[in-house]
């Protein structure tokens, strides 16, 4: 392999149309460009992502987004070694647009094509080097983000997104053992549903965490002493359940007089967020005791939650001082194509010459899937 490997990555599994140029060399995975066209405004009025609308927007945006990714990276298609695309899991109409575009470019430019699992991408967001620290320093982050992004195995990954909540054990690159997962709602989904029943905007995660911050920073005039459950925190496995927690919030809302509710929304959000964080951190640390990882990492859209990032980091440092803690930069926590390109770099490294040759014909065979689980 030549010293620099360059990937064009495409991500359209949900409501972001994204393309990126990513390079891997001896010093790690570097971002040459990252273009994300968000559809949040479009879906906000429906309170969630509408698959057919998402696909229509992807169709409009995908070519301009890819063009922009090349322009900002100052490279030409002939410099690309491989094309990577999210082909599973996700909304079928949305996945179709990204994969059809990637297949067409792979055929046209005669480049190998690799299909990447969306969650594998979220995990590999932790391998992206922070080359622009000065820009990042304007946003809250933990000091850990500036550490070199090395994957020391075994790795324990806490994956928390809108569709997934899993604890994943990795004994090597692109090798995944799901040791626990949610039995119902994902953590991000719970944030979104709680926001909705409190009348907060979509997506719910940032809205709930903003309200929770208000509670911590201002002394509320009315305090209810709200206590919510920590579902399955004592169970002997690494599974989760968040739908009961959402119902517990609904019960509080129903019991509260409508004129009082707006005043206690920050307290509800604070307690809800803390309940989610308590369960996630407790189970992750317990899994760390059993599996003795060298690295614990956080991945998925909910990893943008500042309190979760900070509280898990503190606990890991207190209880496992030898373990490296990795979190993605905030811009790579939520959906983006850079993470898909990063995962592709590591997949390519372990592919045989035959597999690399076969990847040139993937434009014919690559399939999409709405629910497929992550596998090696
Ligand atoms: O990974 P992601 O962008 O898309 C999926 O793969 O699902 O995750 C989106 C999820 C949404 O449920 C959103 O509410 C949640 O991540 N999220 C957050 C925060 N930012 C995004 N949850 C809690 N706190 C946040 N700051
Ligand atoms: Zn995601």
Coordinates of C-alpha atoms and ligand atoms in Angstrom, one line a residue:
X1 CA 0.0 0.0 0.0
X2 CA 1.3 3.5 -0.8
X3 CA 1.9 5.7 2.1
X4 CA -1.3 7.7 1.7
X5 CA -4.7 6.1 1.2
X6 CA -7.5 8.4 0.0
X7 CA -11.2 7.7 0.3
X8 CA -14.3 9.4 -1.0
X9 CA -17.0 8.6 1.6
X10 CA -20.7 9.0 1.3
X11 CA -23.4 8.8 4.0
X12 CA -27.2 9.1 3.5
X13 CA -28.7 6.6 5.9
X14 CA -31.0 9.1 7.6
X15 CA -31.5 12.9 7.4
X16 CA -27.9 14.1 6.6
X17 CA -26.5 14.1 3.1
X18 CA -22.8 13.9 3.6
X19 CA -19.6 13.4 1.6
X20 CA -16.0 13.5 2.8
X21 CA -12.5 13.0 1.6
X22 CA -10.4 11.2 4.2
X23 CA -6.7 10.3 4.0
X24 CA -4.9 7.7 6.1
X25 CA -1.1 7.8 6.4
X26 CA 1.4 6.7 9.0
X27 CA 0.3 9.5 11.4
X28 CA -3.4 8.4 11.3
X29 CA -6.7 9.2 9.7
X30 CA -7.0 12.9 8.5
X31 CA -10.0 14.8 7.2
X32 CA -9.4 16.7 3.9
X33 CA -13.1 17.8 3.6
X34 CA -16.4 17.1 5.3
X35 CA -19.6 18.4 3.8
X36 CA -22.9 17.8 5.6
X37 CA -26.2 19.1 4.3
X38 CA -28.7 18.7 7.2
X39 CA -32.4 18.2 6.7
X40 CA -33.3 19.0 10.3
X41 CA -35.4 22.0 9.5
X42 CA -37.4 20.0 6.9
X43 CA -38.3 17.2 9.3
X44 CA -38.7 19.3 12.4
X45 CA -42.3 20.1 11.6
X46 CA -43.2 16.4 11.5
X47 CA -41.4 15.7 14.8
X48 CA -39.2 13.0 13.2
X49 CA -37.6 11.9 9.9
X50 CA -40.0 11.2 7.0
X51 CA -38.2 8.7 4.8
X52 CA -39.6 9.7 1.5
X53 CA -38.9 13.4 2.2
X54 CA -35.4 12.5 3.2
X55 CA -34.8 10.6 0.0
X56 CA -36.1 13.5 -2.1
X57 CA -33.7 15.8 -0.4
X58 CA -30.7 13.4 -0.8
X59 CA -31.4 13.3 -4.5
X60 CA -31.3 17.1 -4.7
X61 CA -28.1 17.4 -2.5
X62 CA -25.9 14.4 -3.2
X63 CA -24.1 15.6 -6.3
X64 CA -23.4 19.2 -5.1
X65 CA -22.3 17.8 -1.7
X66 CA -19.8 15.4 -3.4
X67 CA -18.5 18.2 -5.7
X68 CA -18.0 20.4 -2.7
X69 CA -16.1 17.7 -0.9
X70 CA -13.6 17.4 -3.8
X71 CA -13.3 21.2 -4.1
X72 CA -12.5 21.7 -0.4
X73 CA -10.1 18.8 -0.4
X74 CA -8.3 20.2 -3.5
X75 CA -8.1 16.8 -5.1
X76 CA -9.5 15.2 -8.3
X77 CA -11.3 11.8 -8.6
X78 CA -8.2 10.2 -10.0
X79 CA -6.5 10.7 -6.6
X80 CA -9.1 8.6 -4.9
X81 CA -8.1 5.0 -4.0
X82 CA -11.5 3.8 -2.9
X83 CA -15.1 4.8 -2.5
X84 CA -16.9 4.0 0.8
X85 CA -20.7 4.3 1.4
X86 CA -23.1 3.5 4.3
X87 CA -25.1 0.6 2.9
X88 CA -26.7 -0.5 6.3
X89 CA -28.7 -0.1 8.5
X90 CA -30.9 2.9 7.9
X91 CA -34.0 4.2 6.0
X92 CA -34.2 2.3 2.7
X93 CA -35.2 5.2 0.5
X94 CA -32.4 7.3 2.0
X95 CA -29.7 4.5 1.8
X96 CA -30.6 3.9 -1.8
X97 CA -29.6 7.4 -2.9
X98 CA -26.1 7.2 -1.4
X99 CA -25.4 3.7 -2.5
X100 CA -26.7 4.2 -6.1
X101 CA -24.5 7.3 -6.3
X102 CA -21.5 5.5 -4.9
X103 CA -22.0 2.5 -7.3
X104 CA -22.3 4.8 -10.3
X105 CA -19.1 6.6 -9.4
X106 CA -17.3 3.3 -8.7
X107 CA -18.2 2.1 -12.2
X108 CA -17.5 5.4 -13.9
X109 CA -14.1 6.0 -12.2
X110 CA -13.1 2.3 -11.9
X111 CA -12.6 2.6 -8.2
X112 CA -13.1 -0.2 -5.6
X113 CA -16.3 0.3 -3.5
X114 CA -16.7 -0.7 0.2
X115 CA -20.1 -0.9 2.0
X116 CA -19.8 0.3 5.6
X117 CA -22.2 -0.4 8.5
X118 CA -23.4 2.9 10.0
X119 CA -22.5 1.9 13.6
X120 CA -19.0 0.8 12.5
X121 CA -18.6 4.3 11.1
X122 CA -19.7 5.8 14.5
X123 CA -17.1 3.7 16.3
X124 CA -14.3 4.7 13.8
X125 CA -15.2 8.4 14.3
X126 CA -12.9 7.9 17.3
X127 CA -9.9 7.2 15.0
X128 CA -10.1 10.6 13.3
X129 CA -7.2 12.9 14.3
X130 CA -8.0 16.4 15.5
X131 CA -6.0 18.5 13.0
X132 CA -7.8 21.7 13.6
X133 CA -7.6 22.2 17.4
X134 CA -7.9 26.0 17.2
X135 CA -11.4 25.7 15.6
X136 CA -12.5 23.1 17.9
X137 CA -11.4 25.0 21.0
X138 CA -14.5 27.3 20.6
X139 CA -16.8 24.4 21.5
X140 CA -17.0 22.6 24.8
X141 CA -15.0 19.4 24.8
X142 CA -13.0 17.2 27.1
X143 CA -9.3 17.5 27.1
X144 CA -9.1 13.9 25.9
X145 CA -10.1 14.9 22.4
X146 CA -6.6 16.1 21.8
X147 CA -5.0 12.8 22.5
X148 CA -3.7 10.8 19.5
X149 CA -6.5 8.6 18.4
X150 CA -5.0 5.2 18.8
X151 CA -7.1 2.1 19.0
X152 CA -5.5 -0.2 21.7
X153 CA -7.3 -3.5 21.9
X154 CA -9.4 -4.9 23.5
X155 CA -11.8 -2.0 23.1
X156 CA -15.1 -1.6 24.9
X157 CA -17.4 0.7 22.8
X158 CA -20.5 2.3 24.2
X159 CA -22.6 3.0 21.1
X160 CA -25.5 5.4 21.7
X161 CA -27.4 6.8 18.7
X162 CA -31.0 7.4 17.6
X163 CA -31.4 3.8 16.5
X164 CA -28.9 1.9 18.6
X165 CA -27.7 1.4 22.2
X166 CA -25.1 -1.3 22.5
X167 CA -22.0 -2.3 24.3
X168 CA -19.5 -3.7 21.8
X169 CA -16.3 -5.6 22.5
X170 CA -13.6 -5.3 19.9
X171 CA -10.7 -7.6 20.1
X172 CA -9.2 -6.3 16.9
X173 CA -10.0 -3.9 14.0
X174 CA -13.4 -4.4 12.4
X175 CA -14.2 -7.3 14.8
X176 CA -17.3 -6.8 16.8
X177 CA -19.0 -8.7 19.6
X178 CA -22.2 -7.2 20.9
X179 CA -22.3 -8.0 24.6
X180 CA -25.4 -6.0 25.4
X181 CA -28.0 -3.8 23.8
X182 CA -31.3 -2.1 24.3
X183 CA -34.4 -4.3 24.6
X184 CA -36.7 -1.5 23.4
X185 CA -35.9 2.2 22.7
X186 CA -32.4 3.4 21.9
X187 CA -31.0 6.1 24.1
X188 CA -31.3 8.8 21.4
X189 CA -34.8 7.7 20.7
X190 CA -35.7 8.1 24.4
X191 CA -34.3 11.7 24.3
X192 CA -36.3 12.4 21.2
X193 CA -39.6 11.0 22.7
X194 CA -39.2 12.8 26.0
X195 CA -38.5 16.1 24.2
X196 CA -41.7 15.5 22.2
X197 CA -43.9 14.9 25.2
X198 CA -42.5 18.0 26.9
X199 CA -43.2 20.1 23.8
X200 CA -39.5 20.7 23.0
X201 CA -38.1 20.8 19.5
X202 CA -36.8 18.1 17.3
X203 CA -34.1 16.6 17.5
X204 CA -34.7 16.0 21.2
X205 CA -31.2 15.3 22.4
X206 CA -29.8 18.8 22.2
X207 CA -33.1 20.3 23.4
X208 CA -33.3 18.1 26.5
X209 CA -29.6 18.7 27.3
X210 CA -30.1 22.5 27.0
X211 CA -33.0 22.4 29.5
X212 CA -31.0 20.1 31.8
X213 CA -28.1 22.7 31.7
X214 CA -30.6 25.5 32.7
X215 CA -31.5 23.5 35.8
X216 CA -27.9 23.0 36.8
X217 CA -27.0 26.7 36.2
X218 CA -30.0 28.5 37.6
X219 CA -31.6 27.9 41.0
X220 CA -35.2 26.9 40.1
X221 CA -38.0 28.7 41.9
X222 CA -40.0 25.5 42.0
X223 CA -38.3 22.1 42.7
X224 CA -40.4 19.0 42.7
X225 CA -37.7 16.5 43.9
X226 CA -38.5 14.4 40.8
X227 CA -36.9 11.0 40.9
X228 CA -37.0 8.8 37.8
X229 CA -36.1 5.1 37.6
X230 CA -32.7 3.8 36.4
X231 CA -34.1 0.8 34.3
X232 CA -32.1 -2.4 34.5
X233 CA -29.2 -0.8 36.3
X234 CA -29.0 -3.8 38.7
X235 CA -29.6 -6.5 36.1
X236 CA -26.7 -8.9 35.7
X237 CA -26.4 -8.5 32.0
X238 CA -25.3 -5.6 29.7
X239 CA -28.7 -4.9 28.2
X240 CA -30.7 -1.7 28.5
X241 CA -34.3 -0.6 28.4
X242 CA -35.4 3.0 28.0
X243 CA -39.1 2.9 27.1
X244 CA -40.2 2.6 30.8
X245 CA -38.1 5.7 31.6
X246 CA -40.0 7.6 28.9
X247 CA -43.3 6.4 30.4
X248 CA -42.2 7.6 33.8
X249 CA -41.6 11.0 32.4
X250 CA -45.1 10.9 30.9
X251 CA -46.6 10.0 34.3
X252 CA -44.8 13.1 35.8
X253 CA -46.2 15.3 33.0
X254 CA -49.8 14.0 33.5
X255 CA -49.6 14.6 37.3
X256 CA -48.4 18.2 36.9
X257 CA -50.8 21.1 36.5
X258 CA -50.4 22.6 33.0
X259 CA -49.5 26.0 34.4
X260 CA -46.7 24.5 36.5
X261 CA -45.2 22.2 33.8
X262 CA -43.1 24.9 31.9
X263 CA -41.4 25.7 35.2
X264 CA -40.3 22.2 35.9
X265 CA -39.2 21.1 32.4
X266 CA -35.6 21.8 33.2
X267 CA -35.8 19.6 36.3
X268 CA -37.5 16.8 34.4
X269 CA -34.8 17.0 31.7
X270 CA -32.0 17.1 34.2
X271 CA -33.3 14.0 36.0
X272 CA -34.1 12.1 32.8
X273 CA -30.7 12.8 31.3
X274 CA -29.0 11.8 34.6
X275 CA -31.0 8.6 34.7
X276 CA -29.8 7.7 31.2
X277 CA -26.2 8.6 32.0
X278 CA -26.3 6.6 35.3
X279 CA -27.4 3.4 33.5
X280 CA -25.0 3.8 30.5
X281 CA -22.0 4.5 32.7
X282 CA -22.8 1.8 35.3
X283 CA -23.2 -0.9 32.7
X284 CA -20.1 0.2 30.7
X285 CA -17.9 0.2 33.8
X286 CA -19.2 -3.2 34.9
X287 CA -18.4 -4.6 31.4
X288 CA -15.0 -3.0 31.8
X289 CA -14.4 -5.0 35.0
X290 CA -15.3 -8.3 33.2
X291 CA -13.5 -7.7 29.9
X292 CA -10.4 -5.6 31.0
X293 CA -10.3 -3.3 27.9
X294 CA -7.3 -1.1 27.1
X295 CA -9.6 1.5 25.6
X296 CA -13.1 2.6 26.4
X297 CA -14.8 4.6 23.7
X298 CA -18.1 6.5 23.2
X299 CA -19.8 6.5 19.9
X300 CA -23.1 7.6 18.1
X301 CA -25.1 10.8 18.1
X302 CA -25.8 10.8 21.9
X303 CA -22.0 11.0 22.4
X304 CA -22.5 14.7 21.6
X305 CA -24.1 15.0 25.1
X306 CA -21.6 17.0 27.1
X307 CA -22.6 15.5 30.5
X308 CA -22.4 11.9 29.2
X309 CA -18.9 12.6 27.7
X310 CA -17.7 14.2 30.9
X311 CA -19.2 11.9 33.5
X312 CA -18.1 8.7 31.7
X313 CA -14.6 10.2 31.3
X314 CA -14.4 11.0 35.1
X315 CA -15.6 7.5 36.1
X316 CA -13.1 5.8 33.7
X317 CA -10.3 7.9 35.1
X318 CA -11.3 7.2 38.7
X319 CA -11.8 3.4 38.3
X320 CA -9.6 2.4 35.4
X321 CA -6.7 4.8 35.4
X322 CA -4.7 2.7 32.9
X323 CA -7.5 2.7 30.3
X324 CA -7.6 5.2 27.4
X325 CA -10.9 7.0 27.0
X326 CA -11.8 8.1 23.5
X327 CA -14.7 10.4 22.4
X328 CA -15.2 11.7 18.9
X329 CA -14.9 15.4 18.3
X330 CA -18.4 16.9 18.5
X331 CA -18.6 17.4 14.7
X332 CA -18.0 13.7 14.2
X333 CA -20.3 12.5 17.0
X334 CA -23.5 13.0 14.9
X335 CA -24.0 11.6 11.4
X336 CA -21.2 12.5 8.9
X337 CA -19.3 10.8 6.0
X338 CA -15.9 11.2 7.6
X339 CA -16.5 8.4 10.0
X340 CA -17.6 6.2 7.1
X341 CA -14.3 7.0 5.3
X342 CA -12.3 6.3 8.5
X343 CA -13.9 2.8 8.9
X344 CA -13.2 2.1 5.2
X345 CA -9.5 2.8 5.7
X346 CA -9.2 0.2 8.4
X347 CA -11.4 -2.4 6.5
X348 CA -9.1 -1.9 3.4
X349 CA -6.0 -2.5 5.5
X350 CA -7.2 -6.0 6.4
X351 CA -8.6 -7.0 3.0
X352 CA -6.7 -9.5 0.9
X353 CA -5.5 -8.7 -2.6
X354 CA -8.4 -10.9 -3.9
X355 CA -10.9 -9.0 -1.8
X356 CA -9.5 -5.6 -3.0
X357 CA -9.9 -6.8 -6.6
X358 CA -13.5 -8.0 -5.9
X359 CA -14.3 -4.5 -4.5
X360 CA -13.8 -3.2 -8.0
X361 CA -17.0 -5.1 -8.9
X362 CA -19.0 -4.1 -5.9
X363 CA -20.8 -1.6 -8.0
X364 CA -22.7 -4.6 -9.4
X365 CA -23.4 -6.5 -6.1
X366 CA -23.5 -4.1 -3.1
X367 CA -26.8 -4.4 -1.3
X368 CA -28.6 -2.3 1.2
X369 CA -30.3 -3.4 4.4
X370 CA -32.6 -1.6 6.9
X371 CA -31.7 -3.6 10.0
X372 CA -28.6 -5.7 9.6
X373 CA -26.5 -6.2 12.7
X374 CA -22.8 -5.2 12.7
X375 CA -20.5 -8.1 11.9
X376 CA -16.8 -8.7 11.2
Ligands
LIG1 O1 -26.0 9.1 15.3 P1 -27.1 10.0 15.1 O2 -26.7 11.3 14.5 O3 -28.1 9.3 14.1 C1 -28.4 7.9 14.3 O4 -27.5 7.1 13.8 O5 -29.4 7.6 14.9 O6 -27.8 10.1 16.4 C2 -29.0 11.0 16.5 C3 -29.5 10.9 17.9 C4 -30.8 11.6 18.1 O7 -31.7 10.7 18.8 C5 -30.5 12.8 18.9 O8 -31.5 13.3 19.7 C6 -29.3 12.4 19.7 O9 -28.6 11.6 18.8 N1 -28.5 13.5 20.2 C7 -28.3 13.8 21.5 C8 -27.5 14.9 21.5 N2 -27.2 15.3 20.2 C9 -27.8 14.4 19.4 N3 -28.7 13.2 22.6 C10 -28.4 13.7 23.8 N4 -27.7 14.8 23.9 C11 -27.2 15.5 22.8 N5 -26.5 16.6 22.9
LIG2 ZN1 -25.8 7.8 13.3

